Amino acid sequence: MIRRITGKSFTSSVSTKLFILTFLSVIVLFLVIGIFGYQRLFEPIRQNNEEVLQGSVVQVENYIKTLMNSIQSQLIFLSNPVLYNKMDETDYMELIDNIMTYHQEQIHSIYLIEYDKVKISSPYGYRFYITPERIEEIKTQTSKTGFWWSPPHSINERSVITVSKQIDGNRVVALDLNLNALTGPQIIQGEQRRIYLFTGQGDYLSTNTYLAYPNTYRDHLEMKDALQALTQTSGTAYNTVHTSFGNYTVLSSNQNRWDWFVFSVIEESQAFPLLDSLKKQLVLVLLIAIILAVIVSVWITNYIRKPVTAITRQFKAAARGELEARIKLKRNDEFTHIADGFNSMMGNIKSLFDDLRVAEEKKRHHELKVLQSQIHPHFLNNTLNAIYCLGETGQTDEMCEMIRLLMGLLQYSTDKVGDIVTVEEELRQLENYVQIMNLRYGDVFEMDIAVPEIYFNTAIPKLTLITLVENSIFYGLTKKEVNHIIVSGKNTETDSVLLEVSDTGPGITPEKLALLTEETGTPNPYKGLNNLGLRNVQERLSMTFGYKYGLHFHNEPDEGLIVTIRLPIGELREK
């Protein structure tokens, strides 16, 4: 079961699915309510707004019709032959001026064509700008039906339409109607609405758009092209136009005698203000729904995720071998029962492991004690043989000294009082051991001790330095030169003391070094003081002080071997 939870992202799976399910449930609920309410209100409001907007287009178109009828009535009045014959030129001129004054915004000019020239005009100087070709066109077109509306054309950079009425075969009254007046501000006052006027063929007539600003003018050009395209299609009275400067609602009408298209252009936000308000409220409701959904989802997810995460984390810790792993939950539900069962199981496992570890440590410690207390017979035989030789040769003082050294060394090796001694005591017995070895082998090696006194009270397992020096002596016997052995101490770390045993012997090949540090079960092949080997020394250090402490080997062929002993900082306390 532990392996299954570790291999699968159980916490992520449950919490993610629960969060998504809760979040979507709340969001869907709010969306259904919002969309249902929006649809119930949207269509009636939209239809009502469209009727109001379409009424504004009809209003503009009615204004144009009224204005045109008024202009047409004025033209019919001026072209009455009876009126014209009874009035002299001065009175007729005054009548034209009065009409111009009354319609000065709508009418650009009024003039009377008699035969092939302009006889009267208002303004007065306008008569000199009318070309003979224009006069001939007006007379020809008017004579066909008696009343003529010309296509839009420009006069002095102003778009106009010429309207003419025949008095008789030689006389025609004409006026130029200012197209900009058809969409002027007097039509729709106080509203942000743009009016465009096009002919039925798609020719642009006029607009009330203020074109003084560059962006407004560019928007006007794009709008004019879009509306011109609408005149060429059988579009509806309600359309949407997009330009680089915004989105617009366009309403159109062409129910007039001239088949002109009247377009009313309004920004979408202003066309349906109530609908925009509803949209904003819907967005606000949606944001509130998302916030509530997140809050509710996070709360529910955390309620489930926290215990699942705690349980899964401790299961993974237990799978890694952390026997101290425990689940701590402050709640009263099914998760608490799971936690209690896990904690009880881990407590039992830890007790079993502790018992097993204690048993193994006792067993290993006993084995090491046995090895430590076993003085190698060959070492005793060689040492006693050397003492006998000293006696035979009459070297009584040297014989007594060697016996004293051997007795101290044997007592130190087999003493049952304690396995941990100070560095000072170990160095003292090391000197005794080195003197015995010098008496046995002669001057084949030299040893210097350079351990600062500040390390003398540092704790060290008994026979550690003696075993390492003995190893250097035996491996140095194969070298013809004198093997120089140095025991030194240094403190380069904040939490450890480092002792070094170095020699100038032939060194040890990696294969032999690996063999010495392996747990082969065979005793030390050299007939030294006891059967302790490098592997046993390493284990004693680790078991006594912890796994971070022990031996480190630096071996260079033909240049000797350096063994570093890492010990904890601290003085040995007397028990």
PDB file of C-alpha atoms in Angstrom, residues 325-519:
ATOM      1  CA  ALA A 325       7.428   9.545  10.911  1.00  0.00           C
ATOM      2  CA  ARG A 326       4.132  10.278  12.663  1.00  0.00           C
ATOM      3  CA  ILE A 327       0.822  11.753  11.468  1.00  0.00           C
ATOM      4  CA  LYS A 328      -0.486  14.630  13.606  1.00  0.00           C
ATOM      5  CA  LEU A 329      -4.111  15.638  12.930  1.00  0.00           C
ATOM      6  CA  LYS A 330      -6.327  17.883  15.067  1.00  0.00           C
ATOM      7  CA  ARG A 331      -9.722  16.643  13.933  1.00  0.00           C
ATOM      8  CA  ASN A 332     -12.248  13.960  14.757  1.00  0.00           C
ATOM      9  CA  ASP A 333     -13.177  12.027  11.621  1.00  0.00           C
ATOM     10  CA  GLU A 334     -12.089   9.025   9.554  1.00  0.00           C
ATOM     11  CA  PHE A 335      -8.698  10.594   8.846  1.00  0.00           C
ATOM     12  CA  THR A 336      -7.931  10.525  12.573  1.00  0.00           C
ATOM     13  CA  HIS A 337      -8.493   6.754  12.671  1.00  0.00           C
ATOM     14  CA  ILE A 338      -6.103   6.335   9.729  1.00  0.00           C
ATOM     15  CA  ALA A 339      -3.499   8.500  11.487  1.00  0.00           C
ATOM     16  CA  ASP A 340      -3.820   6.595  14.762  1.00  0.00           C
ATOM     17  CA  GLY A 341      -3.415   3.272  12.957  1.00  0.00           C
ATOM     18  CA  PHE A 342      -0.353   4.519  11.079  1.00  0.00           C
ATOM     19  CA  ASN A 343       1.257   5.944  14.211  1.00  0.00           C
ATOM     20  CA  SER A 344       0.685   2.705  16.100  1.00  0.00           C
ATOM     21  CA  MET A 345       2.149   0.683  13.230  1.00  0.00           C
ATOM     22  CA  MET A 346       5.241   2.932  12.967  1.00  0.00           C
ATOM     23  CA  GLY A 347       5.737   2.738  16.736  1.00  0.00           C
ATOM     24  CA  ASN A 348       5.755  -1.051  16.603  1.00  0.00           C
ATOM     25  CA  ILE A 349       8.119  -1.064  13.621  1.00  0.00           C
ATOM     26  CA  LYS A 350      10.484   1.365  15.356  1.00  0.00           C
ATOM     27  CA  SER A 351      10.483  -0.772  18.499  1.00  0.00           C
ATOM     28  CA  LEU A 352      11.348  -3.835  16.449  1.00  0.00           C
ATOM     29  CA  PHE A 353      14.128  -1.996  14.616  1.00  0.00           C
ATOM     30  CA  ASP A 354      15.501  -0.548  17.854  1.00  0.00           C
ATOM     31  CA  ASP A 355      15.577  -3.987  19.452  1.00  0.00           C
ATOM     32  CA  LEU A 356      17.267  -5.429  16.379  1.00  0.00           C
ATOM     33  CA  ARG A 357      19.789  -2.584  16.238  1.00  0.00           C
ATOM     34  CA  VAL A 358      20.648  -2.949  19.921  1.00  0.00           C
ATOM     35  CA  ALA A 359      21.087  -6.682  19.497  1.00  0.00           C
ATOM     36  CA  GLU A 360      23.312  -6.222  16.437  1.00  0.00           C
ATOM     37  CA  GLU A 361      25.373  -3.532  18.137  1.00  0.00           C
ATOM     38  CA  LYS A 362      25.834  -5.674  21.216  1.00  0.00           C
ATOM     39  CA  LYS A 363      26.834  -8.610  19.091  1.00  0.00           C
ATOM     40  CA  ARG A 364      29.289  -6.543  17.038  1.00  0.00           C
ATOM     41  CA  HIS A 365      30.619  -4.824  20.115  1.00  0.00           C
ATOM     42  CA  HIS A 366      31.196  -8.181  21.762  1.00  0.00           C
ATOM     43  CA  GLU A 367      33.014  -9.431  18.681  1.00  0.00           C
ATOM     44  CA  LEU A 368      35.242  -6.356  18.683  1.00  0.00           C
ATOM     45  CA  LYS A 369      35.945  -6.816  22.367  1.00  0.00           C
ATOM     46  CA  VAL A 370      36.921 -10.391  21.735  1.00  0.00           C
ATOM     47  CA  LEU A 371      39.224  -9.344  18.877  1.00  0.00           C
ATOM     48  CA  GLN A 372      40.654  -6.550  20.973  1.00  0.00           C
ATOM     49  CA  SER A 373      41.419  -8.833  23.912  1.00  0.00           C
ATOM     50  CA  GLN A 374      43.094 -11.491  21.793  1.00  0.00           C
ATOM     51  CA  ILE A 375      46.844 -10.968  21.909  1.00  0.00           C
ATOM     52  CA  HIS A 376      48.377 -12.632  18.896  1.00  0.00           C
ATOM     53  CA  PRO A 377      50.633 -15.524  20.074  1.00  0.00           C
ATOM     54  CA  HIS A 378      53.172 -14.836  17.350  1.00  0.00           C
ATOM     55  CA  PHE A 379      53.573 -11.248  18.633  1.00  0.00           C
ATOM     56  CA  LEU A 380      54.186 -12.578  22.183  1.00  0.00           C
ATOM     57  CA  ASN A 381      56.573 -15.255  20.895  1.00  0.00           C
ATOM     58  CA  ASN A 382      58.678 -12.779  18.923  1.00  0.00           C
ATOM     59  CA  THR A 383      58.722 -10.272  21.767  1.00  0.00           C
ATOM     60  CA  LEU A 384      59.693 -12.863  24.390  1.00  0.00           C
ATOM     61  CA  ASN A 385      62.361 -14.234  22.032  1.00  0.00           C
ATOM     62  CA  ALA A 386      63.804 -10.720  21.771  1.00  0.00           C
ATOM     63  CA  ILE A 387      63.775 -10.462  25.601  1.00  0.00           C
ATOM     64  CA  TYR A 388      65.565 -13.834  25.867  1.00  0.00           C
ATOM     65  CA  CYS A 389      68.259 -12.638  23.446  1.00  0.00           C
ATOM     66  CA  LEU A 390      68.776  -9.539  25.541  1.00  0.00           C
ATOM     67  CA  GLY A 391      69.228 -11.713  28.630  1.00  0.00           C
ATOM     68  CA  GLU A 392      71.679 -14.033  26.874  1.00  0.00           C
ATOM     69  CA  THR A 393      73.774 -11.097  25.818  1.00  0.00           C
ATOM     70  CA  GLY A 394      73.785  -9.624  29.280  1.00  0.00           C
ATOM     71  CA  GLN A 395      71.720  -6.542  28.423  1.00  0.00           C
ATOM     72  CA  THR A 396      69.831  -6.684  31.669  1.00  0.00           C
ATOM     73  CA  ASP A 397      68.659  -3.051  31.670  1.00  0.00           C
ATOM     74  CA  GLU A 398      67.293  -3.291  28.149  1.00  0.00           C
ATOM     75  CA  MET A 399      65.626  -6.621  28.994  1.00  0.00           C
ATOM     76  CA  CYS A 400      63.925  -5.150  32.047  1.00  0.00           C
ATOM     77  CA  GLU A 401      62.750  -2.115  30.066  1.00  0.00           C
ATOM     78  CA  MET A 402      61.302  -4.317  27.347  1.00  0.00           C
ATOM     79  CA  ILE A 403      59.511  -6.499  29.901  1.00  0.00           C
ATOM     80  CA  ARG A 404      58.059  -3.357  31.483  1.00  0.00           C
ATOM     81  CA  LEU A 405      56.885  -2.074  28.111  1.00  0.00           C
ATOM     82  CA  LEU A 406      55.321  -5.413  27.209  1.00  0.00           C
ATOM     83  CA  MET A 407      53.517  -5.686  30.529  1.00  0.00           C
ATOM     84  CA  GLY A 408      52.061  -2.152  30.144  1.00  0.00           C
ATOM     85  CA  LEU A 409      51.006  -2.837  26.594  1.00  0.00           C
ATOM     86  CA  LEU A 410      49.372  -6.170  27.501  1.00  0.00           C
ATOM     87  CA  GLN A 411      47.553  -4.568  30.396  1.00  0.00           C
ATOM     88  CA  TYR A 412      46.349  -1.696  28.181  1.00  0.00           C
ATOM     89  CA  SER A 413      45.215  -4.091  25.451  1.00  0.00           C
ATOM     90  CA  THR A 414      43.300  -6.488  27.691  1.00  0.00           C
ATOM     91  CA  ASP A 415      41.936  -3.975  30.202  1.00  0.00           C
ATOM     92  CA  LYS A 416      38.162  -4.411  30.620  1.00  0.00           C
ATOM     93  CA  VAL A 417      37.575  -1.010  32.243  1.00  0.00           C
ATOM     94  CA  GLY A 418      36.714   0.867  29.078  1.00  0.00           C
ATOM     95  CA  ASP A 419      37.046   0.805  25.321  1.00  0.00           C
ATOM     96  CA  ILE A 420      37.260   4.631  24.955  1.00  0.00           C
ATOM     97  CA  VAL A 421      40.403   6.399  26.111  1.00  0.00           C
ATOM     98  CA  THR A 422      41.962   9.808  25.611  1.00  0.00           C
ATOM     99  CA  VAL A 423      44.301  10.633  22.766  1.00  0.00           C
ATOM    100  CA  GLU A 424      47.020  11.250  25.380  1.00  0.00           C
ATOM    101  CA  GLU A 425      46.721   7.696  26.792  1.00  0.00           C
ATOM    102  CA  GLU A 426      46.643   6.204  23.268  1.00  0.00           C
ATOM    103  CA  LEU A 427      49.803   8.126  22.321  1.00  0.00           C
ATOM    104  CA  ARG A 428      51.573   6.975  25.514  1.00  0.00           C
ATOM    105  CA  GLN A 429      50.873   3.312  24.745  1.00  0.00           C
ATOM    106  CA  LEU A 430      51.789   3.933  21.119  1.00  0.00           C
ATOM    107  CA  GLU A 431      55.259   5.015  22.220  1.00  0.00           C
ATOM    108  CA  ASN A 432      55.604   1.785  24.245  1.00  0.00           C
ATOM    109  CA  TYR A 433      54.537  -0.256  21.235  1.00  0.00           C
ATOM    110  CA  VAL A 434      56.985   1.554  18.928  1.00  0.00           C
ATOM    111  CA  GLN A 435      59.896   0.887  21.337  1.00  0.00           C
ATOM    112  CA  ILE A 436      59.062  -2.838  21.346  1.00  0.00           C
ATOM    113  CA  MET A 437      58.911  -2.874  17.530  1.00  0.00           C
ATOM    114  CA  ASN A 438      62.251  -1.041  17.322  1.00  0.00           C
ATOM    115  CA  LEU A 439      63.858  -3.668  19.558  1.00  0.00           C
ATOM    116  CA  ARG A 440      62.395  -6.388  17.331  1.00  0.00           C
ATOM    117  CA  TYR A 441      63.108  -4.968  13.840  1.00  0.00           C
ATOM    118  CA  GLY A 442      65.872  -2.493  14.420  1.00  0.00           C
ATOM    119  CA  ASP A 443      66.003   0.915  12.724  1.00  0.00           C
ATOM    120  CA  VAL A 444      63.760   0.055   9.754  1.00  0.00           C
ATOM    121  CA  PHE A 445      61.364   2.868  10.647  1.00  0.00           C
ATOM    122  CA  GLU A 446      61.196   6.152  12.520  1.00  0.00           C
ATOM    123  CA  MET A 447      58.166   7.732  14.111  1.00  0.00           C
ATOM    124  CA  ASP A 448      57.423  11.320  15.094  1.00  0.00           C
ATOM    125  CA  ILE A 449      54.395  12.439  17.095  1.00  0.00           C
ATOM    126  CA  ALA A 450      53.155  15.972  16.383  1.00  0.00           C
ATOM    127  CA  VAL A 451      49.755  16.084  18.065  1.00  0.00           C
ATOM    128  CA  PRO A 452      48.963  19.409  19.841  1.00  0.00           C
ATOM    129  CA  GLU A 453      48.209  19.146  23.540  1.00  0.00           C
ATOM    130  CA  ILE A 454      44.765  20.697  23.015  1.00  0.00           C
ATOM    131  CA  TYR A 455      43.668  17.345  21.517  1.00  0.00           C
ATOM    132  CA  PHE A 456      44.998  15.189  24.356  1.00  0.00           C
ATOM    133  CA  ASN A 457      41.582  14.934  26.065  1.00  0.00           C
ATOM    134  CA  THR A 458      39.767  14.028  22.847  1.00  0.00           C
ATOM    135  CA  ALA A 459      38.016  10.641  23.055  1.00  0.00           C
ATOM    136  CA  ILE A 460      39.288   7.817  20.813  1.00  0.00           C
ATOM    137  CA  PRO A 461      38.653   4.048  20.733  1.00  0.00           C
ATOM    138  CA  LYS A 462      41.486   2.048  22.305  1.00  0.00           C
ATOM    139  CA  LEU A 463      44.228   0.665  19.966  1.00  0.00           C
ATOM    140  CA  THR A 464      43.112   2.867  17.025  1.00  0.00           C
ATOM    141  CA  LEU A 465      46.440   4.658  16.511  1.00  0.00           C
ATOM    142  CA  ILE A 466      48.444   1.521  17.422  1.00  0.00           C
ATOM    143  CA  THR A 467      46.649  -0.508  14.749  1.00  0.00           C
ATOM    144  CA  LEU A 468      47.226   2.169  12.050  1.00  0.00           C
ATOM    145  CA  VAL A 469      50.922   2.594  12.961  1.00  0.00           C
ATOM    146  CA  GLU A 470      51.354  -1.202  13.018  1.00  0.00           C
ATOM    147  CA  ASN A 471      49.885  -1.323   9.500  1.00  0.00           C
ATOM    148  CA  SER A 472      52.385   1.327   8.301  1.00  0.00           C
ATOM    149  CA  ILE A 473      55.309  -0.559   9.919  1.00  0.00           C
ATOM    150  CA  PHE A 474      54.458  -3.900   8.307  1.00  0.00           C
ATOM    151  CA  TYR A 475      53.905  -2.441   4.835  1.00  0.00           C
ATOM    152  CA  GLY A 476      57.099  -0.382   5.128  1.00  0.00           C
ATOM    153  CA  LEU A 477      59.234  -3.515   5.709  1.00  0.00           C
ATOM    154  CA  THR A 478      59.234  -4.124   1.933  1.00  0.00           C
ATOM    155  CA  LYS A 479      61.031  -0.843   1.328  1.00  0.00           C
ATOM    156  CA  LYS A 480      64.815  -0.615   1.611  1.00  0.00           C
ATOM    157  CA  GLU A 481      64.847   2.946   2.897  1.00  0.00           C
ATOM    158  CA  VAL A 482      63.839   3.895   6.408  1.00  0.00           C
ATOM    159  CA  ASN A 483      60.078   4.315   6.663  1.00  0.00           C
ATOM    160  CA  HIS A 484      59.244   7.641   8.298  1.00  0.00           C
ATOM    161  CA  ILE A 485      55.912   7.524  10.171  1.00  0.00           C
ATOM    162  CA  ILE A 486      54.281  10.731  11.425  1.00  0.00           C
ATOM    163  CA  VAL A 487      51.279  10.981  13.758  1.00  0.00           C
ATOM    164  CA  SER A 488      49.904  14.530  13.630  1.00  0.00           C
ATOM    165  CA  GLY A 489      46.756  16.406  14.520  1.00  0.00           C
ATOM    166  CA  LYS A 490      44.903  19.366  13.026  1.00  0.00           C
ATOM    167  CA  ASN A 491      41.593  21.127  13.431  1.00  0.00           C
ATOM    168  CA  THR A 492      40.353  22.450  10.086  1.00  0.00           C
ATOM    169  CA  GLU A 493      36.638  21.918  10.746  1.00  0.00           C
ATOM    170  CA  THR A 494      34.266  23.393  13.291  1.00  0.00           C
ATOM    171  CA  ASP A 495      32.791  20.106  14.476  1.00  0.00           C
ATOM    172  CA  SER A 496      35.635  17.583  14.088  1.00  0.00           C
ATOM    173  CA  VAL A 497      39.204  16.812  15.115  1.00  0.00           C
ATOM    174  CA  LEU A 498      41.433  15.270  12.460  1.00  0.00           C
ATOM    175  CA  LEU A 499      44.371  12.979  13.314  1.00  0.00           C
ATOM    176  CA  GLU A 500      46.697  11.789  10.555  1.00  0.00           C
ATOM    177  CA  VAL A 501      48.966   8.723  10.361  1.00  0.00           C
ATOM    178  CA  SER A 502      51.264   9.091   7.356  1.00  0.00           C
ATOM    179  CA  ASP A 503      54.289   7.142   6.203  1.00  0.00           C
ATOM    180  CA  THR A 504      56.917   7.176   3.471  1.00  0.00           C
ATOM    181  CA  GLY A 505      56.529   3.506   2.694  1.00  0.00           C
ATOM    182  CA  PRO A 506      55.755   1.942  -0.681  1.00  0.00           C
ATOM    183  CA  GLY A 507      52.062   2.668  -0.332  1.00  0.00           C
ATOM    184  CA  ILE A 508      49.282   0.170  -0.904  1.00  0.00           C
ATOM    185  CA  THR A 509      47.698  -0.687  -4.211  1.00  0.00           C
ATOM    186  CA  PRO A 510      43.958   0.071  -4.495  1.00  0.00           C
ATOM    187  CA  GLU A 511      43.240  -3.665  -4.675  1.00  0.00           C
ATOM    188  CA  LYS A 512      45.084  -4.419  -1.424  1.00  0.00           C
ATOM    189  CA  LEU A 513      43.540  -1.360   0.258  1.00  0.00           C
ATOM    190  CA  ALA A 514      40.054  -2.504  -0.742  1.00  0.00           C
ATOM    191  CA  LEU A 515      40.832  -5.980   0.576  1.00  0.00           C
ATOM    192  CA  LEU A 516      41.940  -4.543   3.910  1.00  0.00           C
ATOM    193  CA  THR A 517      38.806  -2.424   4.307  1.00  0.00           C
ATOM    194  CA  GLU A 518      36.377  -5.176   3.245  1.00  0.00           C
ATOM    195  CA  GLU A 519      34.589  -7.312   5.779  1.00  0.00           C
TER     196      GLU A 519
END
